mmCIF file of C-alpha atoms and ligand atoms in Angstrom:
data_model
loop_
_atom_site.group_PDB
_atom_site.id
_atom_site.type_symbol
_atom_site.label_atom_id
_atom_site.label_comp_id
_atom_site.label_asym_id
_atom_site.label_seq_id
_atom_site.Cartn_x
_atom_site.Cartn_y
_atom_site.Cartn_z
ATOM 1 C CA UNK X 23 -33.804 5.719 -2.282
ATOM 2 C CA UNK X 24 -35.089 4.153 1.185
ATOM 3 C CA UNK X 25 -36.227 7.164 2.720
ATOM 4 C CA UNK X 26 -37.570 9.009 0.153
ATOM 5 C CA UNK X 27 -39.248 11.797 2.575
ATOM 6 C CA UNK X 28 -36.099 12.806 3.776
ATOM 7 C CA UNK X 29 -34.301 15.539 1.002
ATOM 8 C CA UNK X 30 -31.268 14.108 -0.641
ATOM 9 C CA UNK X 31 -28.876 16.701 0.846
ATOM 10 C CA UNK X 32 -29.781 16.200 4.690
ATOM 11 C CA UNK X 33 -27.420 12.876 4.401
ATOM 12 C CA UNK X 34 -23.733 13.419 4.739
ATOM 13 C CA UNK X 35 -20.946 11.157 5.414
ATOM 14 C CA UNK X 36 -18.210 11.623 7.555
ATOM 15 C CA UNK X 37 -14.657 11.900 5.637
ATOM 16 C CA UNK X 38 -13.076 14.435 7.808
ATOM 17 C CA UNK X 39 -11.174 12.188 9.672
ATOM 18 C CA UNK X 40 -9.202 11.612 6.469
ATOM 19 C CA UNK X 41 -9.062 14.994 5.903
ATOM 20 C CA UNK X 42 -7.787 15.925 9.492
ATOM 21 C CA UNK X 43 -5.289 13.443 9.287
ATOM 22 C CA UNK X 44 -3.861 14.405 5.615
ATOM 23 C CA UNK X 45 -3.874 17.880 7.102
ATOM 24 C CA UNK X 46 -1.995 16.964 9.770
ATOM 25 C CA UNK X 47 0.465 15.119 7.641
ATOM 26 C CA UNK X 48 1.225 18.156 5.571
ATOM 27 C CA UNK X 49 1.726 20.326 8.809
ATOM 28 C CA UNK X 50 4.357 17.421 10.563
ATOM 29 C CA UNK X 51 6.389 17.831 7.425
ATOM 30 C CA UNK X 52 6.145 21.701 8.189
ATOM 31 C CA UNK X 53 6.836 21.756 11.231
ATOM 32 C CA UNK X 54 3.568 23.948 11.747
ATOM 33 C CA UNK X 55 -0.148 23.320 13.193
ATOM 34 C CA UNK X 56 -2.649 21.541 11.556
ATOM 35 C CA UNK X 57 -5.000 24.301 11.423
ATOM 36 C CA UNK X 58 -2.434 26.519 9.462
ATOM 37 C CA UNK X 59 -3.211 23.485 6.683
ATOM 38 C CA UNK X 60 -6.395 24.694 4.332
ATOM 39 C CA UNK X 61 -8.514 23.255 1.672
ATOM 40 C CA UNK X 62 -7.656 19.761 1.267
ATOM 41 C CA UNK X 63 -9.597 17.201 -0.555
ATOM 42 C CA UNK X 64 -10.627 14.000 0.083
ATOM 43 C CA UNK X 65 -12.112 12.519 -2.784
ATOM 44 C CA UNK X 66 -14.506 9.218 -2.806
ATOM 45 C CA UNK X 67 -15.152 6.467 -0.083
ATOM 46 C CA UNK X 68 -14.187 6.353 3.414
ATOM 47 C CA UNK X 69 -11.550 3.610 2.708
ATOM 48 C CA UNK X 70 -8.158 2.995 1.453
ATOM 49 C CA UNK X 71 -9.430 3.990 -2.386
ATOM 50 C CA UNK X 72 -10.035 7.422 -1.020
ATOM 51 C CA UNK X 73 -7.881 10.164 -2.581
ATOM 52 C CA UNK X 74 -6.307 12.876 -0.606
ATOM 53 C CA UNK X 75 -5.711 15.572 -3.154
ATOM 54 C CA UNK X 76 -3.010 18.179 -1.942
ATOM 55 C CA UNK X 77 -3.413 20.420 -5.433
ATOM 56 C CA UNK X 78 -5.512 22.859 -4.123
ATOM 57 C CA UNK X 79 -4.420 23.106 -0.756
ATOM 58 C CA UNK X 80 -3.131 26.102 1.027
ATOM 59 C CA UNK X 81 -0.614 26.370 4.037
ATOM 60 C CA UNK X 82 0.378 29.152 5.768
ATOM 61 C CA UNK X 83 4.039 29.363 6.835
ATOM 62 C CA UNK X 84 5.020 32.352 8.634
ATOM 63 C CA UNK X 85 1.943 34.311 7.770
ATOM 64 C CA UNK X 86 1.887 33.640 4.037
ATOM 65 C CA UNK X 87 -0.057 31.426 2.182
ATOM 66 C CA UNK X 88 1.760 29.017 -0.272
ATOM 67 C CA UNK X 89 0.695 25.753 -2.113
ATOM 68 C CA UNK X 90 1.569 22.346 -0.305
ATOM 69 C CA UNK X 91 3.984 21.564 -2.957
ATOM 70 C CA UNK X 92 6.166 24.979 -1.907
ATOM 71 C CA UNK X 93 5.262 24.589 1.884
ATOM 72 C CA UNK X 94 6.576 20.630 1.733
ATOM 73 C CA UNK X 95 9.193 20.973 -0.972
ATOM 74 C CA UNK X 96 9.023 16.937 -1.409
ATOM 75 C CA UNK X 97 7.018 16.295 -4.479
ATOM 76 C CA UNK X 98 7.535 12.448 -4.258
ATOM 77 C CA UNK X 99 6.725 12.176 -0.826
ATOM 78 C CA UNK X 100 3.467 14.205 -1.678
ATOM 79 C CA UNK X 101 2.525 11.804 -4.661
ATOM 80 C CA UNK X 102 3.597 8.828 -3.240
ATOM 81 C CA UNK X 103 3.922 8.330 0.892
ATOM 82 C CA UNK X 104 1.871 11.218 2.039
ATOM 83 C CA UNK X 105 -1.340 9.646 -0.260
ATOM 84 C CA UNK X 106 -0.794 5.819 0.929
ATOM 85 C CA UNK X 107 -0.422 6.955 4.867
ATOM 86 C CA UNK X 108 -3.908 8.639 4.863
ATOM 87 C CA UNK X 109 -5.394 5.809 2.953
ATOM 88 C CA UNK X 110 -4.100 3.248 5.337
ATOM 89 C CA UNK X 111 -4.073 5.279 8.497
ATOM 90 C CA UNK X 112 -7.549 3.812 9.581
ATOM 91 C CA UNK X 113 -5.976 0.090 9.076
ATOM 92 C CA UNK X 114 -2.604 1.217 11.157
ATOM 93 C CA UNK X 115 -4.776 2.587 14.086
ATOM 94 C CA UNK X 116 -6.682 -0.508 14.390
ATOM 95 C CA UNK X 117 -3.222 -2.662 14.269
ATOM 96 C CA UNK X 118 -1.547 -0.226 16.706
ATOM 97 C CA UNK X 119 -4.575 -0.080 19.111
ATOM 98 C CA UNK X 120 -6.732 -3.233 18.415
ATOM 99 C CA UNK X 121 -9.368 -0.738 18.476
ATOM 100 C CA UNK X 122 -10.388 1.780 15.761
ATOM 101 C CA UNK X 123 -9.613 5.430 16.142
ATOM 102 C CA UNK X 124 -12.004 7.023 18.925
ATOM 103 C CA UNK X 125 -10.692 10.712 19.927
ATOM 104 C CA UNK X 126 -10.012 11.547 16.627
ATOM 105 C CA UNK X 127 -13.132 10.147 15.038
ATOM 106 C CA UNK X 128 -15.170 12.102 18.046
ATOM 107 C CA UNK X 129 -13.157 14.969 16.854
ATOM 108 C CA UNK X 130 -13.840 14.670 13.074
ATOM 109 C CA UNK X 131 -17.595 14.641 13.752
ATOM 110 C CA UNK X 132 -17.536 17.348 16.149
ATOM 111 C CA UNK X 133 -15.835 19.636 13.253
ATOM 112 C CA UNK X 134 -18.419 17.990 10.539
ATOM 113 C CA UNK X 135 -20.962 19.188 12.687
ATOM 114 C CA UNK X 136 -19.715 22.421 13.502
ATOM 115 C CA UNK X 137 -19.196 23.260 10.092
ATOM 116 C CA UNK X 138 -22.537 22.182 8.997
ATOM 117 C CA UNK X 139 -23.812 24.304 11.763
ATOM 118 C CA UNK X 140 -21.423 27.754 11.609
ATOM 119 C CA UNK X 141 -20.501 27.587 7.962
ATOM 120 C CA UNK X 142 -17.290 27.485 6.581
ATOM 121 C CA UNK X 143 -14.965 30.464 6.163
ATOM 122 C CA UNK X 144 -15.380 32.475 2.727
ATOM 123 C CA UNK X 145 -13.030 31.117 0.237
ATOM 124 C CA UNK X 146 -11.986 27.914 2.017
ATOM 125 C CA UNK X 147 -13.630 24.515 2.013
ATOM 126 C CA UNK X 148 -13.526 21.152 3.924
ATOM 127 C CA UNK X 149 -14.279 17.220 2.534
ATOM 128 C CA UNK X 150 -17.889 15.787 3.290
ATOM 129 C CA UNK X 151 -19.634 12.586 1.464
ATOM 130 C CA UNK X 152 -22.614 14.051 -0.233
ATOM 131 C CA UNK X 153 -24.651 12.643 -2.879
ATOM 132 C CA UNK X 154 -23.183 12.795 -6.270
ATOM 133 C CA UNK X 155 -25.968 14.040 -8.934
ATOM 134 C CA UNK X 156 -25.315 16.631 -10.723
ATOM 135 C CA UNK X 157 -21.998 17.276 -9.219
ATOM 136 C CA UNK X 158 -19.539 19.018 -11.703
ATOM 137 C CA UNK X 159 -16.422 16.566 -11.518
ATOM 138 C CA UNK X 160 -17.990 13.916 -13.516
ATOM 139 C CA UNK X 161 -18.252 11.489 -10.467
ATOM 140 C CA UNK X 162 -21.001 8.936 -11.368
ATOM 141 C CA UNK X 163 -24.527 9.948 -10.134
ATOM 142 C CA UNK X 164 -26.537 8.154 -7.020
ATOM 143 C CA UNK X 165 -23.291 7.865 -4.992
ATOM 144 C CA UNK X 166 -22.416 9.248 -1.535
ATOM 145 C CA UNK X 167 -19.124 10.547 -2.733
ATOM 146 C CA UNK X 168 -16.665 12.580 -0.718
ATOM 147 C CA UNK X 169 -15.974 16.176 -2.193
ATOM 148 C CA UNK X 170 -14.491 19.594 -1.210
ATOM 149 C CA UNK X 171 -17.683 21.433 -0.066
ATOM 150 C CA UNK X 172 -18.555 24.970 1.197
ATOM 151 C CA UNK X 173 -21.486 25.348 3.812
ATOM 152 C CA UNK X 174 -23.764 28.723 4.282
ATOM 153 C CA UNK X 175 -26.899 28.860 5.993
ATOM 154 C CA UNK X 176 -26.824 25.074 7.070
ATOM 155 C CA UNK X 177 -26.620 23.918 3.248
ATOM 156 C CA UNK X 178 -23.848 22.561 1.719
ATOM 157 C CA UNK X 179 -22.612 23.075 -2.101
ATOM 158 C CA UNK X 180 -19.819 21.452 -4.053
ATOM 159 C CA UNK X 181 -16.936 23.506 -4.760
ATOM 160 C CA UNK X 182 -17.106 24.043 -8.497
ATOM 161 C CA UNK X 183 -14.287 24.741 -10.917
ATOM 162 C CA UNK X 184 -11.446 23.079 -9.233
ATOM 163 C CA UNK X 185 -8.298 22.214 -11.782
ATOM 164 C CA UNK X 186 -8.265 18.098 -12.085
ATOM 165 C CA UNK X 187 -5.064 16.602 -13.566
ATOM 166 C CA UNK X 188 -4.991 13.270 -15.045
ATOM 167 C CA UNK X 189 -3.188 12.144 -11.978
ATOM 168 C CA UNK X 190 -6.144 13.184 -9.739
ATOM 169 C CA UNK X 191 -8.570 12.221 -12.644
ATOM 170 C CA UNK X 192 -7.378 8.540 -12.621
ATOM 171 C CA UNK X 193 -7.559 8.520 -8.453
ATOM 172 C CA UNK X 194 -10.940 9.908 -8.402
ATOM 173 C CA UNK X 195 -11.924 7.668 -10.942
ATOM 174 C CA UNK X 196 -11.014 4.318 -9.230
ATOM 175 C CA UNK X 197 -12.646 5.276 -5.536
ATOM 176 C CA UNK X 198 -15.788 5.938 -7.421
ATOM 177 C CA UNK X 199 -15.579 2.408 -9.307
ATOM 178 C CA UNK X 200 -15.280 1.042 -5.619
ATOM 179 C CA UNK X 201 -18.686 2.968 -4.733
ATOM 180 C CA UNK X 202 -20.710 2.175 -7.993
ATOM 181 C CA UNK X 203 -19.868 -1.263 -7.330
ATOM 182 C CA UNK X 204 -21.150 -1.174 -3.871
ATOM 183 C CA UNK X 205 -24.252 0.718 -4.908
ATOM 184 C CA UNK X 206 -25.095 -1.429 -7.644
ATOM 185 C CA UNK X 207 -25.041 -4.240 -4.898
ATOM 186 C CA UNK X 208 -27.393 -2.744 -2.838
ATOM 187 C CA UNK X 209 -29.991 -1.471 -5.590
ATOM 188 C CA UNK X 210 -29.556 -5.553 -6.504
ATOM 189 C CA UNK X 211 -30.821 -6.154 -2.681
ATOM 190 C CA UNK X 212 -33.641 -3.550 -3.109
ATOM 191 C CA UNK X 213 -34.643 -4.974 -6.090
ATOM 192 C CA UNK X 214 -35.190 -8.655 -4.939
ATOM 193 C CA UNK X 215 -36.589 -7.182 -1.870
ATOM 194 C CA UNK X 216 -39.322 -5.234 -4.060
ATOM 195 C CA UNK X 217 -39.783 -8.746 -5.910
ATOM 196 C CA UNK X 218 -40.329 -11.292 -3.074
HETATM 197 C C1 NAG Z 14 -33.738 18.464 6.059
HETATM 198 O O1 NAG Z 14 -32.966 19.850 6.709
HETATM 199 C C2 NAG Z 14 -33.459 21.026 7.030
HETATM 200 C C3 NAG Z 14 -31.844 21.758 7.148
HETATM 201 O O2 NAG Z 14 -31.344 21.711 7.977
HETATM 202 C C4 NAG Z 14 -34.042 20.889 8.084
HETATM 203 O O3 NAG Z 14 -34.962 21.975 8.340
HETATM 204 C C5 NAG Z 14 -35.352 19.768 7.520
HETATM 205 O O4 NAG Z 14 -36.164 19.685 8.761
HETATM 206 C C6 NAG Z 14 -34.444 18.507 7.315
HETATM 207 N N1 NAG Z 14 -35.686 17.529 6.870
HETATM 208 C C7 NAG Z 14 -35.956 16.310 7.385
HETATM 209 C C8 NAG Z 14 -36.853 15.763 6.652
HETATM 210 O O5 NAG Z 14 -35.243 15.977 8.168
HETATM 211 C C1 NAG Z 15 -16.209 1.996 0.909
HETATM 212 O O1 NAG Z 15 -15.710 2.466 2.342
HETATM 213 C C2 NAG Z 15 -16.674 1.672 3.256
HETATM 214 C C3 NAG Z 15 -16.369 2.419 4.827
HETATM 215 O O2 NAG Z 15 -14.613 1.995 5.119
HETATM 216 C C4 NAG Z 15 -16.382 0.204 3.165
HETATM 217 O O3 NAG Z 15 -17.179 0.166 4.224
HETATM 218 C C5 NAG Z 15 -16.588 -0.086 2.071
HETATM 219 O O4 NAG Z 15 -16.422 -1.490 1.700
HETATM 220 C C6 NAG Z 15 -16.060 0.232 1.016
HETATM 221 N N1 NAG Z 15 -16.692 0.054 -0.412
HETATM 222 C C7 NAG Z 15 -16.044 -0.704 -1.243
HETATM 223 C C8 NAG Z 15 -16.887 -1.323 -2.561
HETATM 224 O O5 NAG Z 15 -14.904 -1.350 -0.932
#
């Protein structure tokens, strides 16, 4: 809104660190490497309300793609501790290091930029915060919200048609509510500047 000459699609925000953390949590549980975990999704804000969603995740176990539920074989962990560990990882790193993450954040920035540059593999997607207007999941408009995206010819596209169950919907709504609040606060500042 403050930089109308720059196309909206030229802005993206980093949720790849959260995405990578979610992949590595699943990989560690399965005793495989994180690059064998694909199609993870981080929905929403880069904060503790983010929702790491494993419902569309594919895990390559001994050359075969299986769901995260089949690979991990612990639904209670996937629906509980897995989510809270990823949500709180940023705070946990700060507590342990007295500093925020450095190398893993740098790696995530490289992954984010590389995928914009080279595109994502056909049939695969990654997580990235992009503007929500016109999104197919009913997320409120005018937010920068993390979605599953595929990238081709340096242009991102929100992956459409993924089934969302009630469990996921509630968590997507909660993180959206946080961003709506933040958006409205920011816009109210813009308004008062215009008046004075
Ligand atoms: C927006 O992104 C496109 C594609 O990467 C680029 O060609 C264009 O220069 C960018 N526009 C601005 C104003 O930064
Ligand atoms: C959204 O996440 C950012 C980055 O962690 C944080 O600064 C911001 O406070 C969060 N929004 C709200 C409303 O909590």
